[in-house]
mmCIF file of C-alpha atoms in Angstrom:
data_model
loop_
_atom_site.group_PDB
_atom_site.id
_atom_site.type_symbol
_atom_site.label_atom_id
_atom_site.label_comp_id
_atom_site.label_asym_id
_atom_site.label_seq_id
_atom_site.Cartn_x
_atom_site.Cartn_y
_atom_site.Cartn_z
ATOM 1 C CA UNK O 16 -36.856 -30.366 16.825
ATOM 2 C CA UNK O 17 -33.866 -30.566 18.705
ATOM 3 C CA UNK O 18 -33.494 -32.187 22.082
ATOM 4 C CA UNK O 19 -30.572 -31.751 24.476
ATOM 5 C CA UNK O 20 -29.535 -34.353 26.378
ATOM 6 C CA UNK O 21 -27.341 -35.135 29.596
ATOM 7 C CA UNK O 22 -27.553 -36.875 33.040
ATOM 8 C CA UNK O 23 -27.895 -35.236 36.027
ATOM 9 C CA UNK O 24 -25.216 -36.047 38.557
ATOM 10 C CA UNK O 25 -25.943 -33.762 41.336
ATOM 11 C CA UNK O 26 -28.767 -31.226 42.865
ATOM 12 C CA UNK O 27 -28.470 -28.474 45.510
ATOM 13 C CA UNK O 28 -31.405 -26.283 46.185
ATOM 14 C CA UNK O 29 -31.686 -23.222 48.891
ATOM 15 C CA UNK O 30 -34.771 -21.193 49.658
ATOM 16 C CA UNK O 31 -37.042 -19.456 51.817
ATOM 17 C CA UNK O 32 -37.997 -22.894 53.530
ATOM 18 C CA UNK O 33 -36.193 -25.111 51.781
ATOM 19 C CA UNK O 34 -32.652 -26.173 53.228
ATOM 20 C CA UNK O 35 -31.418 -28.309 50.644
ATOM 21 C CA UNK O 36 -32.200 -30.820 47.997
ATOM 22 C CA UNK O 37 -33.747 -33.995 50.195
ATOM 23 C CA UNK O 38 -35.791 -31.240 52.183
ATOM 24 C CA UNK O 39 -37.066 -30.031 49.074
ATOM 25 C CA UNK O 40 -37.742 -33.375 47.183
ATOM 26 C CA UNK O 41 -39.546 -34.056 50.105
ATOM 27 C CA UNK O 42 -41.617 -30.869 49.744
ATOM 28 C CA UNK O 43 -42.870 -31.556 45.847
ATOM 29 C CA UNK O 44 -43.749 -34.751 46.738
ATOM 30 C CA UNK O 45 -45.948 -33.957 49.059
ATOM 31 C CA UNK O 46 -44.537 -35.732 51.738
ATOM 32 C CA UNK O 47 -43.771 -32.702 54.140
ATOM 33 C CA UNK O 48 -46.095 -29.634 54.046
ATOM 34 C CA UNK O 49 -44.386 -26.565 52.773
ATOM 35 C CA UNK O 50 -43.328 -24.213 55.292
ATOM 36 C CA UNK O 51 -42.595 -20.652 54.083
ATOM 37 C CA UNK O 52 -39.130 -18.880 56.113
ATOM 38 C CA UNK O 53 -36.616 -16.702 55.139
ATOM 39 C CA UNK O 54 -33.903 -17.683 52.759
ATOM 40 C CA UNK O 55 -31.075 -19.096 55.219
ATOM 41 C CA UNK O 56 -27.746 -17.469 53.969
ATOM 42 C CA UNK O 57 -24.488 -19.637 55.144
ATOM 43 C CA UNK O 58 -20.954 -18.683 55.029
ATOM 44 C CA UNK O 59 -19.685 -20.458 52.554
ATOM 45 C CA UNK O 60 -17.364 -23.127 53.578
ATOM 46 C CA UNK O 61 -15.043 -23.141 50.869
ATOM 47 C CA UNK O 62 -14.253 -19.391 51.100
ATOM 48 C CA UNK O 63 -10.908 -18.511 52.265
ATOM 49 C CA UNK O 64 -11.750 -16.164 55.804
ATOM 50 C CA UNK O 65 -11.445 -12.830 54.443
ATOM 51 C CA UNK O 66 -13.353 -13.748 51.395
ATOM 52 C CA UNK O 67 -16.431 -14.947 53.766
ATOM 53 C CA UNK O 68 -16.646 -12.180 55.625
ATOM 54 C CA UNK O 69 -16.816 -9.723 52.677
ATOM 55 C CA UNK O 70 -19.535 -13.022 51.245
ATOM 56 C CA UNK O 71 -22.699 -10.341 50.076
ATOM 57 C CA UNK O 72 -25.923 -12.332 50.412
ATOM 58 C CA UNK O 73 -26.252 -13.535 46.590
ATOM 59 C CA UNK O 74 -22.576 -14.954 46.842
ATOM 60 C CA UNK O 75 -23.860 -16.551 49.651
ATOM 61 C CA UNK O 76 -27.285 -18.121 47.658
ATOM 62 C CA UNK O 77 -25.251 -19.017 44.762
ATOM 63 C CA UNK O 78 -22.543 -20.881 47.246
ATOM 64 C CA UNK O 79 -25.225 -22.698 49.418
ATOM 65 C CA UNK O 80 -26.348 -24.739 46.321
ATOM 66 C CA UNK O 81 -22.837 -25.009 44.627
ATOM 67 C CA UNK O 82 -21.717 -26.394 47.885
ATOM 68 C CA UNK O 83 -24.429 -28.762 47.832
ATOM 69 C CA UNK O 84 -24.074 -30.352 44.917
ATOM 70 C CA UNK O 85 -20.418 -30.392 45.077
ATOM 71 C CA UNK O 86 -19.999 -32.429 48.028
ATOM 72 C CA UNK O 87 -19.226 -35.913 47.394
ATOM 73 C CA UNK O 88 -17.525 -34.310 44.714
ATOM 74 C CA UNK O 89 -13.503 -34.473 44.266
ATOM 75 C CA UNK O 90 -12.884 -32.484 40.997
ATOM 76 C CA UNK O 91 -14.640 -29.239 41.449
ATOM 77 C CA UNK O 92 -11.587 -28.120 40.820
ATOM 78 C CA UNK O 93 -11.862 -28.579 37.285
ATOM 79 C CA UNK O 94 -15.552 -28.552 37.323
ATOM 80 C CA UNK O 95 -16.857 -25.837 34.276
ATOM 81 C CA UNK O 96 -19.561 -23.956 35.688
ATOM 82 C CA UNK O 97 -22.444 -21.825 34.475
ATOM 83 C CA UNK O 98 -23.710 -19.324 36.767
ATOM 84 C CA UNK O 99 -26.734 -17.541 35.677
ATOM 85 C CA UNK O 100 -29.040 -14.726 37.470
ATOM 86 C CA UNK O 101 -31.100 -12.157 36.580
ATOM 87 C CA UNK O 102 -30.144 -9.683 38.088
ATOM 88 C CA UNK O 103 -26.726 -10.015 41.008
ATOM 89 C CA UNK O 104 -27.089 -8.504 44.415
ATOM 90 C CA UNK O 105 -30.155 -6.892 44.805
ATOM 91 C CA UNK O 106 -28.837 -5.260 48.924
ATOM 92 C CA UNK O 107 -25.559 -4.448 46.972
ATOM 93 C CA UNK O 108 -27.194 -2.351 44.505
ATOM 94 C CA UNK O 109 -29.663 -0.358 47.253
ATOM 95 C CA UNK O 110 -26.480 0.252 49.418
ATOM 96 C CA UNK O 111 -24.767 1.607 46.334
ATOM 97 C CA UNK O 112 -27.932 3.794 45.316
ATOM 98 C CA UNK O 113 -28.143 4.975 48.915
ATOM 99 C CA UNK O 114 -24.318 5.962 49.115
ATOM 100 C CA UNK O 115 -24.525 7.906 44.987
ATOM 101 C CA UNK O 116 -27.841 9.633 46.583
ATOM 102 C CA UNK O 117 -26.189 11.019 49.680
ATOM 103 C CA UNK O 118 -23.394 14.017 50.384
ATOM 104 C CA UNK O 119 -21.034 11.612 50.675
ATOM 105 C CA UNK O 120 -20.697 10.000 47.462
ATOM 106 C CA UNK O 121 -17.345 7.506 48.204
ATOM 107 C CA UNK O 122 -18.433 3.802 47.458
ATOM 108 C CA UNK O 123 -16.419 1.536 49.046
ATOM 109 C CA UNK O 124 -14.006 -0.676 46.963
ATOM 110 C CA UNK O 125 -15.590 -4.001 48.760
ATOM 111 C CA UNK O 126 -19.475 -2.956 47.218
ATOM 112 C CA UNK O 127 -17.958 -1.759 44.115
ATOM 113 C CA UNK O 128 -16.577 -5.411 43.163
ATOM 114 C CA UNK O 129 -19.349 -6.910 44.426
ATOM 115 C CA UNK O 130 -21.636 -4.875 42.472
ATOM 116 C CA UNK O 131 -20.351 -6.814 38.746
ATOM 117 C CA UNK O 132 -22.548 -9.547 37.535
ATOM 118 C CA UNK O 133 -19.547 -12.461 37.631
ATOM 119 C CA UNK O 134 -18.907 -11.644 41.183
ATOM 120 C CA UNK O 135 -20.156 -15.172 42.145
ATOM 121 C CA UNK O 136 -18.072 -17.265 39.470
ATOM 122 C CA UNK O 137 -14.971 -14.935 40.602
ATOM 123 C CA UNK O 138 -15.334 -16.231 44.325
ATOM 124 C CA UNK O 139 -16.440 -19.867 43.214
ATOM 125 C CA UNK O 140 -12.916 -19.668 41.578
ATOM 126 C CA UNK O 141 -11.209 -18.058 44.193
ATOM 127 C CA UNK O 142 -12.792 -20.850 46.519
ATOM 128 C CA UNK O 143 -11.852 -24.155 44.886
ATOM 129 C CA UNK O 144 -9.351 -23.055 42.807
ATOM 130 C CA UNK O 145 -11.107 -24.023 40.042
ATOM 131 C CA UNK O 146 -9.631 -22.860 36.297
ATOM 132 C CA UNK O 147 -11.759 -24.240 33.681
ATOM 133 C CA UNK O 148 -13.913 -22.520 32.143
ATOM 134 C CA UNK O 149 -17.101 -20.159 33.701
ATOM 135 C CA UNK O 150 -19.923 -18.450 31.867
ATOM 136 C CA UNK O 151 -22.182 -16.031 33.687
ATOM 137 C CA UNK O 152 -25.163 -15.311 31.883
ATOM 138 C CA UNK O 153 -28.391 -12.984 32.162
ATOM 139 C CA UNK O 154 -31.954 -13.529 30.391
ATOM 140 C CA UNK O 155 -34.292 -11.666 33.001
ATOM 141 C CA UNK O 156 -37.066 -13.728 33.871
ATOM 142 C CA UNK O 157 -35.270 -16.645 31.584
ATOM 143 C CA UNK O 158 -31.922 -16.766 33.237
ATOM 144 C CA UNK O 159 -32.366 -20.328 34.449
ATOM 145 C CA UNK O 160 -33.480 -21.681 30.939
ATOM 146 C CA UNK O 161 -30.624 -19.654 29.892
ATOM 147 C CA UNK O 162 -27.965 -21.182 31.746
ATOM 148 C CA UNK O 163 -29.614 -24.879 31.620
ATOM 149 C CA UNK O 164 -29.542 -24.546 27.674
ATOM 150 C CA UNK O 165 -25.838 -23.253 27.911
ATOM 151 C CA UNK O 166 -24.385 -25.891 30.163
ATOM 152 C CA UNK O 167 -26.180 -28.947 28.193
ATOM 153 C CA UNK O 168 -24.877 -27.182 24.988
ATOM 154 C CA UNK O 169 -21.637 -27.384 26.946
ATOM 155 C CA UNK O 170 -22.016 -30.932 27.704
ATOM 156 C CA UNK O 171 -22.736 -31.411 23.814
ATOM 157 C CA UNK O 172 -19.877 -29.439 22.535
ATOM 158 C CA UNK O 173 -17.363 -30.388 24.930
ATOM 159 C CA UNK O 174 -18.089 -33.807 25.802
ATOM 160 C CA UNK O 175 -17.995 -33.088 29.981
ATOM 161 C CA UNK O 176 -19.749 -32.695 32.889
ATOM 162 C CA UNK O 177 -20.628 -29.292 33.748
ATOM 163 C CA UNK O 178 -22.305 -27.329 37.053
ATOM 164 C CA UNK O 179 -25.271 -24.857 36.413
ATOM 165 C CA UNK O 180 -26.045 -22.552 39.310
ATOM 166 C CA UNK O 181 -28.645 -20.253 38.792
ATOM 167 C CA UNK O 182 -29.382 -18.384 41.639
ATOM 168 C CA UNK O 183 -31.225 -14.598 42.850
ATOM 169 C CA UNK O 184 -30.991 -12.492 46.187
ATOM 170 C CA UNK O 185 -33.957 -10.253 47.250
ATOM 171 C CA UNK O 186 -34.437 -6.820 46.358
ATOM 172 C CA UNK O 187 -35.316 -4.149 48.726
ATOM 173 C CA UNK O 188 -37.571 -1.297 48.760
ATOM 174 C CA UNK O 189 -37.779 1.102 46.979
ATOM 175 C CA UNK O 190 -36.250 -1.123 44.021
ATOM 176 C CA UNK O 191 -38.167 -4.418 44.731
ATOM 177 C CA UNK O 192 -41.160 -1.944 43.321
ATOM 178 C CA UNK O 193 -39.656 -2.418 39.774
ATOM 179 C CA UNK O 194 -38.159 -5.444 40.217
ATOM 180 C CA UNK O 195 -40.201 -7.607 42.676
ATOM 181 C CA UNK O 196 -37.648 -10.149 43.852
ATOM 182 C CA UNK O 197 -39.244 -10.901 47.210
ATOM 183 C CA UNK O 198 -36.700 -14.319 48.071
ATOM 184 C CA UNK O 199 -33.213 -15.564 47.895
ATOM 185 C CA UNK O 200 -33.308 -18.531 45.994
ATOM 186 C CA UNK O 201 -30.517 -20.617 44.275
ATOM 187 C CA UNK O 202 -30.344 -24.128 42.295
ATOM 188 C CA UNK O 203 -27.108 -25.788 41.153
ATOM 189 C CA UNK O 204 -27.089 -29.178 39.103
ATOM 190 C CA UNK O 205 -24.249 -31.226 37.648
ATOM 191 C CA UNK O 206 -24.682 -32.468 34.145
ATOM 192 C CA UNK O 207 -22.718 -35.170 32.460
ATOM 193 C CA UNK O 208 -22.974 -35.568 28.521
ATOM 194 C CA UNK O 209 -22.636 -39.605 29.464
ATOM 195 C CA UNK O 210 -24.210 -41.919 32.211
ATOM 196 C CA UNK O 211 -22.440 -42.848 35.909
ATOM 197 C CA UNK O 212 -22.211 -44.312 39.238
ATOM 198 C CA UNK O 213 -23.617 -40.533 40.095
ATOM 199 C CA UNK O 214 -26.113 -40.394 37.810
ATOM 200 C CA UNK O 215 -29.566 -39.871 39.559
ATOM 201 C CA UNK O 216 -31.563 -39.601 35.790
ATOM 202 C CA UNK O 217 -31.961 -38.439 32.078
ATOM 203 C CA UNK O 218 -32.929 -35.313 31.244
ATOM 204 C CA UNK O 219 -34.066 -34.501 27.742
ATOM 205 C CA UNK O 220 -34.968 -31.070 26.739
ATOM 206 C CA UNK O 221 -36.741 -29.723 24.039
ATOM 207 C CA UNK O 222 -38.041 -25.711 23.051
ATOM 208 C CA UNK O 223 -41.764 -25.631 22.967
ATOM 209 C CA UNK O 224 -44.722 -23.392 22.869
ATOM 210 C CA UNK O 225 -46.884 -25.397 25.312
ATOM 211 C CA UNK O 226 -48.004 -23.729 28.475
ATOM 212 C CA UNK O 227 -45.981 -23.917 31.486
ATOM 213 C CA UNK O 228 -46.535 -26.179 34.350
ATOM 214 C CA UNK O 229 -47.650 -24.770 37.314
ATOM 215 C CA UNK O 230 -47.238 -25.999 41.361
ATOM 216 C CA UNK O 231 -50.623 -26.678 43.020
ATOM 217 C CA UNK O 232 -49.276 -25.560 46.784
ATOM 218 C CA UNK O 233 -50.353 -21.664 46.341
ATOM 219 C CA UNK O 234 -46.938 -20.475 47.991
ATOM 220 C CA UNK O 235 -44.424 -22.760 46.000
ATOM 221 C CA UNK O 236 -46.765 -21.648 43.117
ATOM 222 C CA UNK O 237 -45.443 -18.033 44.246
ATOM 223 C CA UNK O 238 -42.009 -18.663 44.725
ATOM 224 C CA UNK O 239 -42.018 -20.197 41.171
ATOM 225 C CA UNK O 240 -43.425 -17.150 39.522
ATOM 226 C CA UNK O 241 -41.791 -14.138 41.098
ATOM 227 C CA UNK O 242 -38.142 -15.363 41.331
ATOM 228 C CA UNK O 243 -36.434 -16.311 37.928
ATOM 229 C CA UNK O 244 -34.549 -19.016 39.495
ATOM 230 C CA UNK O 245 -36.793 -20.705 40.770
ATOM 231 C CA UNK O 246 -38.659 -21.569 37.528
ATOM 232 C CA UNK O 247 -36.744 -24.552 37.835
ATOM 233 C CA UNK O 248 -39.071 -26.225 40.618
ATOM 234 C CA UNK O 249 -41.551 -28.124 37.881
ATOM 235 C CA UNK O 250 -38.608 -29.569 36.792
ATOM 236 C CA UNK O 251 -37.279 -30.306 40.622
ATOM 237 C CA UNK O 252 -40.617 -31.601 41.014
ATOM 238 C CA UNK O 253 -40.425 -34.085 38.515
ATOM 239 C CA UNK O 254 -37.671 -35.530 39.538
ATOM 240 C CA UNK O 255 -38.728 -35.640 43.165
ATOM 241 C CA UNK O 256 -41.441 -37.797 42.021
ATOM 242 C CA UNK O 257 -38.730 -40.015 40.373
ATOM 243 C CA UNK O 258 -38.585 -41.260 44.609
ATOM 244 C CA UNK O 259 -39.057 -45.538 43.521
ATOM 245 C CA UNK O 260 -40.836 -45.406 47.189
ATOM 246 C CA UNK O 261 -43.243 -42.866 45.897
ATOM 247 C CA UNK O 262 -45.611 -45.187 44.292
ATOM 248 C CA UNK O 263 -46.832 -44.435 40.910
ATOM 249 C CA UNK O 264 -44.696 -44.513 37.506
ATOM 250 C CA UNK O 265 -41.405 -44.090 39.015
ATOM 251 C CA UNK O 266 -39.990 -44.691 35.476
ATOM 252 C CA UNK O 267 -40.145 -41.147 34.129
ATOM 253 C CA UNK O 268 -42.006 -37.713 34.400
ATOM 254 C CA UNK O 269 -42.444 -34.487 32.076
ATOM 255 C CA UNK O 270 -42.547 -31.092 33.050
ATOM 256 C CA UNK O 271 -42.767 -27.670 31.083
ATOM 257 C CA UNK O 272 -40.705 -25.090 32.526
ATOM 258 C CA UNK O 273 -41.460 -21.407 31.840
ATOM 259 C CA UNK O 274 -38.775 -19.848 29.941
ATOM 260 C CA UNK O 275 -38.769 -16.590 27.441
ATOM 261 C CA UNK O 276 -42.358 -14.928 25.848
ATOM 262 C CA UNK O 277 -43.982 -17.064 23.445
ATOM 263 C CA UNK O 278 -41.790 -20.392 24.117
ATOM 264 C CA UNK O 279 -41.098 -22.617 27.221
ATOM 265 C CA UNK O 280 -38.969 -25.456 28.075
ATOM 266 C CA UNK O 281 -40.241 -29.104 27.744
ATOM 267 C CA UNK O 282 -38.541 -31.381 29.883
ATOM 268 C CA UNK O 283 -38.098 -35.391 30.368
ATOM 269 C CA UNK O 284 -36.891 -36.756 33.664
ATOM 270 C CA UNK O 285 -35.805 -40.457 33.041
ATOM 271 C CA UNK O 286 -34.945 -42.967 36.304
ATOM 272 C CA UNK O 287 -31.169 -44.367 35.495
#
């Protein structure tokens, strides 16, 4: 079977209770009790003014982990990126259905563009400047397997590091009745087809049909299962527990990370 390899250079992580990726690591180890709060939403930094302000909440997610793991970072400008979501801007969509449901029926040229699925890679670009290349990508519930499998077949092909972000907003009522999206939550990691001074470990990934891991903290457990991106947190847990102060076999850790119906993702974390 075939694996796909790469290093992982950088993480960023945003959620409802989780400002970013030490915070989190800290979390999954058990070190800090999880505390369940809304999703915190920043400007984004890189954004030019008038950009920010117009910044709808899952340009917002997707930027607050992109940010993150682009900080010590000098050549996001010519970083390729994979951003991958299941669905786009959940409050963007509900405004929209609101306005075609009314008398006046005029949507505003601001929601319309933010309404398309790319609108994140579009200001990521607009931000940094950055022209290589950007796929944006939608599997449902398996966008984040999606995207991860992209950018490491990226890595393969193309013999460079590329940035995953895989990222949701909320969904409102009435629509978070079909689609119940209760959290923002976004992930971005940095993968390099070869080892560096950045590299925090290996990961190795294989398709399987073995069951997926689950998080024993009943709310993570939540988060995990009812927002696609964050199917990535076995896999951030693992490498949490990569921590040399942790105690235990610091060395390496496996995870299996949901992904579409009848297969799942196994994955090897690897100290460097």
């Amino acid at each position: 079977m075939t694996i796909l390899s790469a290093y992982i250079e950088a993480i960023g992580v945003r959620g409802p209770g989780l400002a970013d990726w030490p915070a989190t690591a800290a979390v999954l180890r058990g070190d800090t009790p999880y505390a369940h709060a809304p999703t915190e939403l920043p400007a984004p930094e890189r954004l030019p003014s008038a950009e920010r302000r117009r910044a709808v909440p899952v340009v917002r997610i997707a930027f607050a982990a992109a940010e993150q793991a682009t900080r010590d970072r000098d050549d996001f400008a010519t970083l390729p990126t994979v951003f991958s979501s299941s669905g786009g801007d959940g409050p963007n969509y509900h405004a929209i259905c609101e306005t075609l449901a009314s008398d006046d029926k005029k949507i505003s040229p601001t929601r319309f563009h933010n309404s398309v699925h790319n609108a994140p890679s579009g200001y990521w670009s607009i931000a940094t400047r950055d022209m290589a290349s950007s796929n944006v990508l939608c599997a449902h519930d398996a966008s984040f397997g999606a995207g991860l499998l992209d950018a490491l077949s990226q890595n393969l092909c193309d013999g460079v590091p590329v940035m995953l972000v895989a990222y949701e907003s909320d969904y409102p009522e009435p629509l978070r009745a079909v689609r119940p999206i209760p959290a923002a939550f976004g992930v971005a990691l940095i993968l390099s087809p070869e080892p560096s001074g950045r590299a925090l470990a290996r990961l190795d990934v294989e398709l399987t049909d073995a069951p997926h891991d689950t998080l024993s903290d009943a709310d993570l457990e939540n988060l995990r299962a009812s927002v696609p991106s964050a199917r990535c947190l076995p896999l951030l847990a693992a490498l949490a527990a990569l921590a040399p102060n942790h105690g235990g076999d610091t060395s390496h850790h496996a995870c299996v990370v949901e992904y579409l119906p009848g297969s799942t993702l196994h994955m090897t974390v690897s100290a460097c």
